[in-house]
Short mmCIF file of C-alpha atoms and ligand atoms in Angstrom, two decimals:
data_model
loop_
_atom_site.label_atom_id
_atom_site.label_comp_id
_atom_site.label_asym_id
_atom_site.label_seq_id
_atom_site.Cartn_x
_atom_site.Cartn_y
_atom_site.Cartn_z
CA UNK A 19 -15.53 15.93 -28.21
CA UNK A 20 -15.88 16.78 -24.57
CA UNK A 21 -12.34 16.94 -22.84
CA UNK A 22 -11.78 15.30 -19.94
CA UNK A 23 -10.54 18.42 -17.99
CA UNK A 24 -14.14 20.14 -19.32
CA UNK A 25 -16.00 17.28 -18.09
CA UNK A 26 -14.76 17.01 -14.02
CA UNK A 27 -16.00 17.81 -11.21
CA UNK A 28 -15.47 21.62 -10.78
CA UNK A 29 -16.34 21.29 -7.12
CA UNK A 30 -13.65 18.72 -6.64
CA UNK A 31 -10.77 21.24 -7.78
CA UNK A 32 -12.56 23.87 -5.71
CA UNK A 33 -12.84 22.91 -2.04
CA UNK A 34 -9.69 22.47 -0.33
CA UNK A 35 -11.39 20.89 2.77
CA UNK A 36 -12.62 17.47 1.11
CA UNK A 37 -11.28 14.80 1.27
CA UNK A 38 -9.66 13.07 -1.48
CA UNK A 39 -11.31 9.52 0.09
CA UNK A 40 -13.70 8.97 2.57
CA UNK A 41 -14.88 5.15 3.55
CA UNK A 42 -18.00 4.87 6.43
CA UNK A 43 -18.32 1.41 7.12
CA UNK A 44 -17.62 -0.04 4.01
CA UNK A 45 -18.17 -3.75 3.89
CA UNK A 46 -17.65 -6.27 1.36
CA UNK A 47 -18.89 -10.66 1.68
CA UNK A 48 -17.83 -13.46 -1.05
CA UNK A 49 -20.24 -16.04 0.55
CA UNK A 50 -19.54 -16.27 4.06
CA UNK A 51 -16.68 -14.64 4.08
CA UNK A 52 -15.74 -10.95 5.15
CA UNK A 53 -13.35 -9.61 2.57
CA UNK A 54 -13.79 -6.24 3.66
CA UNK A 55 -15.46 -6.27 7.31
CA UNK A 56 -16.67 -2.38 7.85
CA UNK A 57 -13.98 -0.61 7.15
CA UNK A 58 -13.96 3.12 7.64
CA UNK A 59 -11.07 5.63 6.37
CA UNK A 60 -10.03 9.21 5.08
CA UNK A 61 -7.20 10.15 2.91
CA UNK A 62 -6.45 14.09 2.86
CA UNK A 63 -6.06 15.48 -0.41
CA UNK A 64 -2.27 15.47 -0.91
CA UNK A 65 -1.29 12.84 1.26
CA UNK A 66 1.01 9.83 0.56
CA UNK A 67 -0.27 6.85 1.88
CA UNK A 68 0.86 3.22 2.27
CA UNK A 69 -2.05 0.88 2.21
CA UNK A 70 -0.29 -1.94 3.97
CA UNK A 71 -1.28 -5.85 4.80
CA UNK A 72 -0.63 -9.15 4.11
CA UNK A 73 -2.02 -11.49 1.29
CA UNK A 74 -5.20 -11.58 1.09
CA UNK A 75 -5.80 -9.20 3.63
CA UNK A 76 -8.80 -7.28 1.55
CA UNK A 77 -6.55 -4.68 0.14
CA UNK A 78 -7.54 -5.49 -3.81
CA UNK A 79 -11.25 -5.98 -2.56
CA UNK A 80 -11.24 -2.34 -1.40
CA UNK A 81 -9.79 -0.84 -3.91
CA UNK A 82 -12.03 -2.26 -6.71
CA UNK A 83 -15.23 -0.71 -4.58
CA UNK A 84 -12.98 2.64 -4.59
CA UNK A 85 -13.45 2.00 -8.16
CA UNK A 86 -16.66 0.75 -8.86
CA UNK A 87 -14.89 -2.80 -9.71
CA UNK A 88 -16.96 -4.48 -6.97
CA UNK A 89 -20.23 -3.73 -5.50
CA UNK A 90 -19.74 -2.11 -2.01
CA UNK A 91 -22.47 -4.47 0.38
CA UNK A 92 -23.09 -1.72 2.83
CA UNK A 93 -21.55 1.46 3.91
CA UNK A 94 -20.42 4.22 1.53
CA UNK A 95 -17.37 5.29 -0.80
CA UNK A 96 -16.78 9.19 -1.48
CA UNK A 97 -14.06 10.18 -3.95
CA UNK A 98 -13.60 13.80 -3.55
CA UNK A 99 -16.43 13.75 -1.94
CA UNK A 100 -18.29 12.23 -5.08
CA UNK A 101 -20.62 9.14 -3.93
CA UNK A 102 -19.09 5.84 -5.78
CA UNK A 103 -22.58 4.57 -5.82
CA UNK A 104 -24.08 7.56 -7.46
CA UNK A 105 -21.71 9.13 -9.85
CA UNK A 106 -19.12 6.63 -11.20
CA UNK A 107 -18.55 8.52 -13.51
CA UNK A 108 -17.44 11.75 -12.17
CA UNK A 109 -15.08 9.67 -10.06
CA UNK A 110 -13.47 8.04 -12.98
CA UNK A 111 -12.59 11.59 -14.56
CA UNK A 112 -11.12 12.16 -11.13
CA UNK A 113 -9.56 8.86 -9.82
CA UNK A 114 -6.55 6.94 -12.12
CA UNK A 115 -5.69 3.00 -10.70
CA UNK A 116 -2.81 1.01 -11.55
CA UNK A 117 -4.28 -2.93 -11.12
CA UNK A 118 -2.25 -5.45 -9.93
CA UNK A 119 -2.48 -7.33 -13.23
CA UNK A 120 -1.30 -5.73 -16.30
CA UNK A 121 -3.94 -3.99 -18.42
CA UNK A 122 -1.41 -3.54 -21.79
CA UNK A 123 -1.99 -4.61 -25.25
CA UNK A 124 0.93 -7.09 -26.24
CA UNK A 125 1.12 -6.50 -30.15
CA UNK A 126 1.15 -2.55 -29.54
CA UNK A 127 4.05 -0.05 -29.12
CA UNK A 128 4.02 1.93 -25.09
CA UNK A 129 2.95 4.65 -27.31
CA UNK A 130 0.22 2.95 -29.41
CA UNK A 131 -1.31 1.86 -26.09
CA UNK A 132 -1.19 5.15 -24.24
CA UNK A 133 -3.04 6.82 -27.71
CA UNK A 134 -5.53 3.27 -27.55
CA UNK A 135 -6.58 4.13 -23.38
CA UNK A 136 -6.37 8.27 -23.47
CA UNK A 137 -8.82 7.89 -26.45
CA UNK A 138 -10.87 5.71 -24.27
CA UNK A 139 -11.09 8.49 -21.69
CA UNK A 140 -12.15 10.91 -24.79
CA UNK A 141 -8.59 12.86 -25.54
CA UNK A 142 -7.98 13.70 -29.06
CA UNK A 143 -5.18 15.27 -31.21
CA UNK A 144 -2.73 17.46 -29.83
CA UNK A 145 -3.55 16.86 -25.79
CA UNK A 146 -3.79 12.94 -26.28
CA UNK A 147 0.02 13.51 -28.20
CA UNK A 148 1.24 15.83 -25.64
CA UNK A 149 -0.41 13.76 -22.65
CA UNK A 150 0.90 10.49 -24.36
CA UNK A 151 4.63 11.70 -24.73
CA UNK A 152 4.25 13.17 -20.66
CA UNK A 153 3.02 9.91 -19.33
CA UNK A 154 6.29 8.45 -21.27
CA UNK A 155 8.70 10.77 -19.81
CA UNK A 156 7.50 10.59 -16.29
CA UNK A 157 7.75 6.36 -16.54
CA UNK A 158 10.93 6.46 -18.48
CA UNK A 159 9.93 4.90 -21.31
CA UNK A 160 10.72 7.79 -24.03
CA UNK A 161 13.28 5.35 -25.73
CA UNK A 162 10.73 2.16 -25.97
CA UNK A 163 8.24 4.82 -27.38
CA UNK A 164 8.03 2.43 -30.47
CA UNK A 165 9.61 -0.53 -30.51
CA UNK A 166 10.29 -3.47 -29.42
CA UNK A 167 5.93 -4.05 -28.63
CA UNK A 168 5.01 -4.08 -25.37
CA UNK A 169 4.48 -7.64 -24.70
CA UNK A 170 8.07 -7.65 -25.62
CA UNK A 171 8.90 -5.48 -22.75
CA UNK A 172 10.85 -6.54 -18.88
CA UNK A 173 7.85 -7.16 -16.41
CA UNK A 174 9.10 -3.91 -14.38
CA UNK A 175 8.53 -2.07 -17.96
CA UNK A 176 5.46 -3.49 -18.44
CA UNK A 177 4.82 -2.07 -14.77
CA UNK A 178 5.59 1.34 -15.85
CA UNK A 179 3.32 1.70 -19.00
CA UNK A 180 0.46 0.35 -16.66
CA UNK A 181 0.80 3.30 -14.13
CA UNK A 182 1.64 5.96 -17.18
CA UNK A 183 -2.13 4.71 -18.97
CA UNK A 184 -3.28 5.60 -15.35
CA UNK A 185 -1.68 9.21 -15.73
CA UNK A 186 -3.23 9.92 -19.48
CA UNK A 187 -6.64 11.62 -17.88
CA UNK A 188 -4.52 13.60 -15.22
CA UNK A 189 -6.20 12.21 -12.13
CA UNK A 190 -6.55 13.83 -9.12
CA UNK A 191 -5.85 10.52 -6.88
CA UNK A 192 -3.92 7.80 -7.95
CA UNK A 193 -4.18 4.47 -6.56
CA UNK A 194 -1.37 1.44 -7.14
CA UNK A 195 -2.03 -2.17 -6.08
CA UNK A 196 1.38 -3.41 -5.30
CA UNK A 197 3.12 -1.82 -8.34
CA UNK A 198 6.17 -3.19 -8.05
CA UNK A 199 5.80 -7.30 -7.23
CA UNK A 200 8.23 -8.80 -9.82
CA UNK A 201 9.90 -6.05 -11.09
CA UNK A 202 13.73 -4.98 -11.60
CA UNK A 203 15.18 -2.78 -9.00
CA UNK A 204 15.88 0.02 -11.66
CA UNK A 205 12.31 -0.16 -12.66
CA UNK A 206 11.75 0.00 -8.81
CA UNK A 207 13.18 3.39 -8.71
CA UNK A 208 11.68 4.46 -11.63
CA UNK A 209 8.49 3.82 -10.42
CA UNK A 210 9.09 5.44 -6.72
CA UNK A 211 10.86 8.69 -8.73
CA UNK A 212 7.39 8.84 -10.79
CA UNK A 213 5.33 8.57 -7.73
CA UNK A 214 7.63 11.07 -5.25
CA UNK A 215 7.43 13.35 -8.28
CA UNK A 216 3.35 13.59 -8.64
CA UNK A 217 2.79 13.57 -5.33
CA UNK A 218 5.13 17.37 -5.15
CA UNK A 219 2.50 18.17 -7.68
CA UNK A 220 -0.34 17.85 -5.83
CA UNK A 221 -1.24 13.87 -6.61
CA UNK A 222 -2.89 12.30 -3.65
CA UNK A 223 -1.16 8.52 -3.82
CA UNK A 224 -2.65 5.32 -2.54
CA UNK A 225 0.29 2.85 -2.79
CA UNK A 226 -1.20 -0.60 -2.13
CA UNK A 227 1.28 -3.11 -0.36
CA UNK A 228 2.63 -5.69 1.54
CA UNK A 229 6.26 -4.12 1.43
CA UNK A 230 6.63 -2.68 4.56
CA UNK A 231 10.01 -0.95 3.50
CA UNK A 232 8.39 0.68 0.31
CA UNK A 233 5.95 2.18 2.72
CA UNK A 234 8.83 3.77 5.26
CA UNK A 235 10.68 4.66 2.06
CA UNK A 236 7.59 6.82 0.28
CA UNK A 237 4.91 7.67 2.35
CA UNK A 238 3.79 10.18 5.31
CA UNK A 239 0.68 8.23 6.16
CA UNK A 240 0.00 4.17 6.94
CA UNK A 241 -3.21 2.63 7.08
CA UNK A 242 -2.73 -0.87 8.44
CA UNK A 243 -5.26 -3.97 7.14
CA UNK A 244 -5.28 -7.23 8.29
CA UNK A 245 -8.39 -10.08 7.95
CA UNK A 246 -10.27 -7.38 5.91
CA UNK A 247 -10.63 -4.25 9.12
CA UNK A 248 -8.26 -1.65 9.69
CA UNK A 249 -6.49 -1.85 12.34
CA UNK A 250 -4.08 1.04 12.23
CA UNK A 251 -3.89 4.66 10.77
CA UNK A 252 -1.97 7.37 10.99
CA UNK A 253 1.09 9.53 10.10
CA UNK A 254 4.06 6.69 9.95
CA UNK A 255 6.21 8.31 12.53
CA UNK A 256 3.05 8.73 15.04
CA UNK A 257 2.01 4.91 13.97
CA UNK A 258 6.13 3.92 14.46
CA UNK A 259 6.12 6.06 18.19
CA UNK A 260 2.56 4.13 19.50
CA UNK A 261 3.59 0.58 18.65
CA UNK A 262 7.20 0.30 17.82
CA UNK A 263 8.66 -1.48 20.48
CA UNK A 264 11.54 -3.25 20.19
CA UNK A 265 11.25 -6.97 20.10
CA UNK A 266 13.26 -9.78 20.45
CA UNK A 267 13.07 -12.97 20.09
CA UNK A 268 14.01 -16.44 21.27
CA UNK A 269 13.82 -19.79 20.17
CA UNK A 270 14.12 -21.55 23.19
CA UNK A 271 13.28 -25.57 24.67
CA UNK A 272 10.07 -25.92 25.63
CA UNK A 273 11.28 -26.08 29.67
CA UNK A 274 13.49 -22.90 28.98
CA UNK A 275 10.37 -21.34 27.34
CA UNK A 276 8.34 -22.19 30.68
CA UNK A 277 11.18 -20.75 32.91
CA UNK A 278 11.98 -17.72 31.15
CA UNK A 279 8.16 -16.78 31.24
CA UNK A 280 7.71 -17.02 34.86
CA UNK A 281 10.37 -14.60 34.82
CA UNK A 282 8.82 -12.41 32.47
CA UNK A 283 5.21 -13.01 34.50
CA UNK A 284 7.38 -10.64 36.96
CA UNK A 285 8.38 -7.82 34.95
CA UNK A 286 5.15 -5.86 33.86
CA UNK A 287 7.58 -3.09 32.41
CA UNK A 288 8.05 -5.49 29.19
CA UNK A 289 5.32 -7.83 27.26
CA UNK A 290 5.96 -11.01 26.41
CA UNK A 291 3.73 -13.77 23.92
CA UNK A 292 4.71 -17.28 22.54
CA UNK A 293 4.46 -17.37 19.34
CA UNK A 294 2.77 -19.58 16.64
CA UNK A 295 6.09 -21.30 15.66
CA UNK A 296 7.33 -21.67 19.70
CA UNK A 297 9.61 -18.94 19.72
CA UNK A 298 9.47 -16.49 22.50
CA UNK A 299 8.64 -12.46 22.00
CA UNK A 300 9.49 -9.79 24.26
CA UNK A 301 8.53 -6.14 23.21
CA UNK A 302 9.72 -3.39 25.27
CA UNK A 303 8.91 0.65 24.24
CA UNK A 304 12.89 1.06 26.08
CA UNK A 305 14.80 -1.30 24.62
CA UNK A 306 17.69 -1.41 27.70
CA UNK A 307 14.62 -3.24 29.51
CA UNK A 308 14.13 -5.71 26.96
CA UNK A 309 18.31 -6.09 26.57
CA UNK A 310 18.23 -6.35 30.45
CA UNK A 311 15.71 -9.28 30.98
CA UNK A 312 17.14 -11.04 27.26
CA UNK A 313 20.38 -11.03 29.80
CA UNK A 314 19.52 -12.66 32.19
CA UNK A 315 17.27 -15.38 30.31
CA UNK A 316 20.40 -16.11 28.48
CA UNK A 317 22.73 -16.02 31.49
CA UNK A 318 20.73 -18.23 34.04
CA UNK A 319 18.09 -20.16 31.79
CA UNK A 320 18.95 -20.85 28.14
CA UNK A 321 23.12 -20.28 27.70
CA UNK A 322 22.49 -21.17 23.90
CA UNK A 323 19.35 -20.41 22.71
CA UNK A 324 18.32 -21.90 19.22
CA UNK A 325 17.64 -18.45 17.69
CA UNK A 326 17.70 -15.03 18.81
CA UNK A 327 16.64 -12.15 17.11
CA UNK A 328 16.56 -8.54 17.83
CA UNK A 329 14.34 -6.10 16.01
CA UNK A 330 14.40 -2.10 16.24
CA UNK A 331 11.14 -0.17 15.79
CA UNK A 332 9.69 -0.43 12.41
CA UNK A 333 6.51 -1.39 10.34
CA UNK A 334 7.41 -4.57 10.91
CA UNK A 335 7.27 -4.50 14.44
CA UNK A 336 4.05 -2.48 14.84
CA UNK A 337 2.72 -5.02 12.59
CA UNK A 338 3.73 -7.96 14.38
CA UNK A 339 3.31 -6.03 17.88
CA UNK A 340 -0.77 -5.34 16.53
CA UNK A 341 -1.54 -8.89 14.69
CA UNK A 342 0.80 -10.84 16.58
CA UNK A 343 1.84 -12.51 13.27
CA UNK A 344 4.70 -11.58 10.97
CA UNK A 345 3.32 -10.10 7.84
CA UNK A 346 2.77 -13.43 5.81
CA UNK A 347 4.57 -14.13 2.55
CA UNK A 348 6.65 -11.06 2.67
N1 LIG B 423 -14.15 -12.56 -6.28
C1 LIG B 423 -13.89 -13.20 -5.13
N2 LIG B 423 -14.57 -14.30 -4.79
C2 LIG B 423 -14.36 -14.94 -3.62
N3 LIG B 423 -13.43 -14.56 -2.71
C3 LIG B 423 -12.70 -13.47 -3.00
C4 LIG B 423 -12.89 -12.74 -4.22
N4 LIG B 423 -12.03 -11.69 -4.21
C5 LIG B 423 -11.33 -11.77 -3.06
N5 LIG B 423 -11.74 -12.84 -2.34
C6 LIG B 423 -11.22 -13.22 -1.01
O1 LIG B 423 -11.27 -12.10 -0.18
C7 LIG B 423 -10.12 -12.02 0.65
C8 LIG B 423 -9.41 -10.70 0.42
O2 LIG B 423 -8.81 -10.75 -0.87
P1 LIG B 423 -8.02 -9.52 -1.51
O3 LIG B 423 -7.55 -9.94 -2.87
O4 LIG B 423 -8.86 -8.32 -1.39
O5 LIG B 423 -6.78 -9.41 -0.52
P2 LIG B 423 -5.42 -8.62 -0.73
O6 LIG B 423 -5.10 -8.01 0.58
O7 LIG B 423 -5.52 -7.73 -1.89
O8 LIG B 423 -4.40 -9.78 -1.03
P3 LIG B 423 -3.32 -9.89 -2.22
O9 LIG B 423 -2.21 -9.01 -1.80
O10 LIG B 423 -2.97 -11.33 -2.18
O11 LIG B 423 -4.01 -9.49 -3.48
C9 LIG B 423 -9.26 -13.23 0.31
O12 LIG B 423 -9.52 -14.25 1.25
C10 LIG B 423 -9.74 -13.63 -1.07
O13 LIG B 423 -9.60 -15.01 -1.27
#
């Protein structure tokens, strides 16, 4: 039987330079609808990035064409520099995903299942056992090796066999739609120990999210999606210095709304929107400017404001600060 490892790409392990993904104006319709509206990106080998947006953003959408899930409508997909469209295959021996829903056989034991999918990927004997009992370790799962099954198992358990059948064919990029909705917070750090601990090993990650704070908690790089384009890249403290102002915000009357932004109208050094729900938003890069003007809205137009809220720099408000929205549902 051919071996994984004897069957990938040789030129894949060879040439530092590629990239581990490379998107050129990928696009994806359901009817009318954009899912995925040209959408072009590059993850260096290596990296750690957070793949961040809100429900139904297009985040699943793209990573199914990453995978060959879903047709890609136009543009083009290179994994390792390995054309999606023209060699699925080679990218499979390459690429490991963790879906959002679980992929585990109930009536089987973690290690049953493991031995069921690295078969599937053509391991045999002594690496499937070795590979099998690795992919254990790394989740945590060693002790539920046998019993009780795995439909028996706590969701975040469940979680972690999905990402270690991922693991069995050693990819070279790993990519995890929002591995840990639902799950315990000791399978939480199980989960971020796994991924922290792949990634020193050389692992390129794609960790798929709407949890802003996983993304400042694990990864170097952000890529930003919102109504299926990207709309933000970069390393997360370059991403955090270019939009993260500091914002606050004010729930205010409708005439103390009016007031307070003719006094804004006057003070270019700070930007100021109304909101969806009526509240007020003022972003400043310094936040003494935005504590300054705040003072003197509360002072001589609104002594008791219904709500007022004051953010530091974070995903959150580069997100809000770029989309103008909070992210939804979070
Ligand atoms: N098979 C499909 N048929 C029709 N519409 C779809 C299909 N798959 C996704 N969509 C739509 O495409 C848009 C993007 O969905 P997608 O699941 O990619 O978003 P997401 O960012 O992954 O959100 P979530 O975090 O909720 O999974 C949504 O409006 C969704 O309803």
């Amino acid at each position: 039987m051919t071996t994984v490892e004897e069957a990938a790409p040789r030129h894949a392990a060879r040439d530092e330079a590629l990239a581990a993904l490379e998107l050129a104006g990928v696009v994806k319709s359901f009817g009318s609808q954009r899912a995925v509206d040209a959408i072009s990106w590059s993850v260096r080998r290596g990296d750690f990035v957070g793949l961040l947006g809100p429900n139904g953003a297009g985040k699943t959408t793209l990573i199914s064409m990453i995978s060959g899930l879903v047709k890609i409508d136009e543009g083009k997909c290179r994994v390792f520099g390995i054309d999606t469209a023209k060699d699925l295959g080679k990218v499979k021996r390459v690429l490991g995903v963790v879906p959002q829903d679980l992929a585990i056989y109930p009536e089987l034991s973690a290690r049953d299942n493991l031995r069921f999918f690295g078969a599937m990927y053509g391991l045999g004997g002594a690496e499937l056992k070795d590979r099998t009992e690795d992919a254990l370790r790394r989740v945590g799962l060693e002790d539920r090796a046998v019993r009780p099954a795995a439909g028996k198992f706590s969701g975040g358990q469940k979680r972690r066999l999905n990402i270690a059948a991922a693991l069995l064919h050693r990819p070279e990029i790993l990519i995890l739609d929002e591995p840990t909705v639902g799950i315990d917070p000791q399978s939480r750090n199980f989960v971020f120990e796994t991924l922290r601990e792949l990634n020193r090993e050389g692992m390129t990650i794609v960790y798929v999210t709407h949890y802003m704070e996983e993304v400042e908690a694990l990864c170097r790089t952000v890529a930003i999606v919102d109504h299926g384009r990207l709309i933000e890249e970069g390393p997360l403290e370059r991403v955090l210095e270019r939009h993260g102002s500091s914002l606050v915000r004010l729930g205010l009357s409708a005439e103390e709304r009016q007031l307070a932004v003719e006094l804004l109208e006057q003070h270019p050094e700070v930007s100021h929107r109304v909101l969806e729900d009526g509240d007020l938003q003022i972003a400043a890069k310094a936040l003494p400017d935005a504590v300054a003007l705040v003072t003197r809205i509360l002072t001589d137009i609104a002594p008791s404001p219904e709500t007022c809220k004051i953010l530091p720099p974070s995903l959150e408000t580069v997100f809000i600060e770029l989309t103008g929205n909070q992210l939804r549902d979070s």
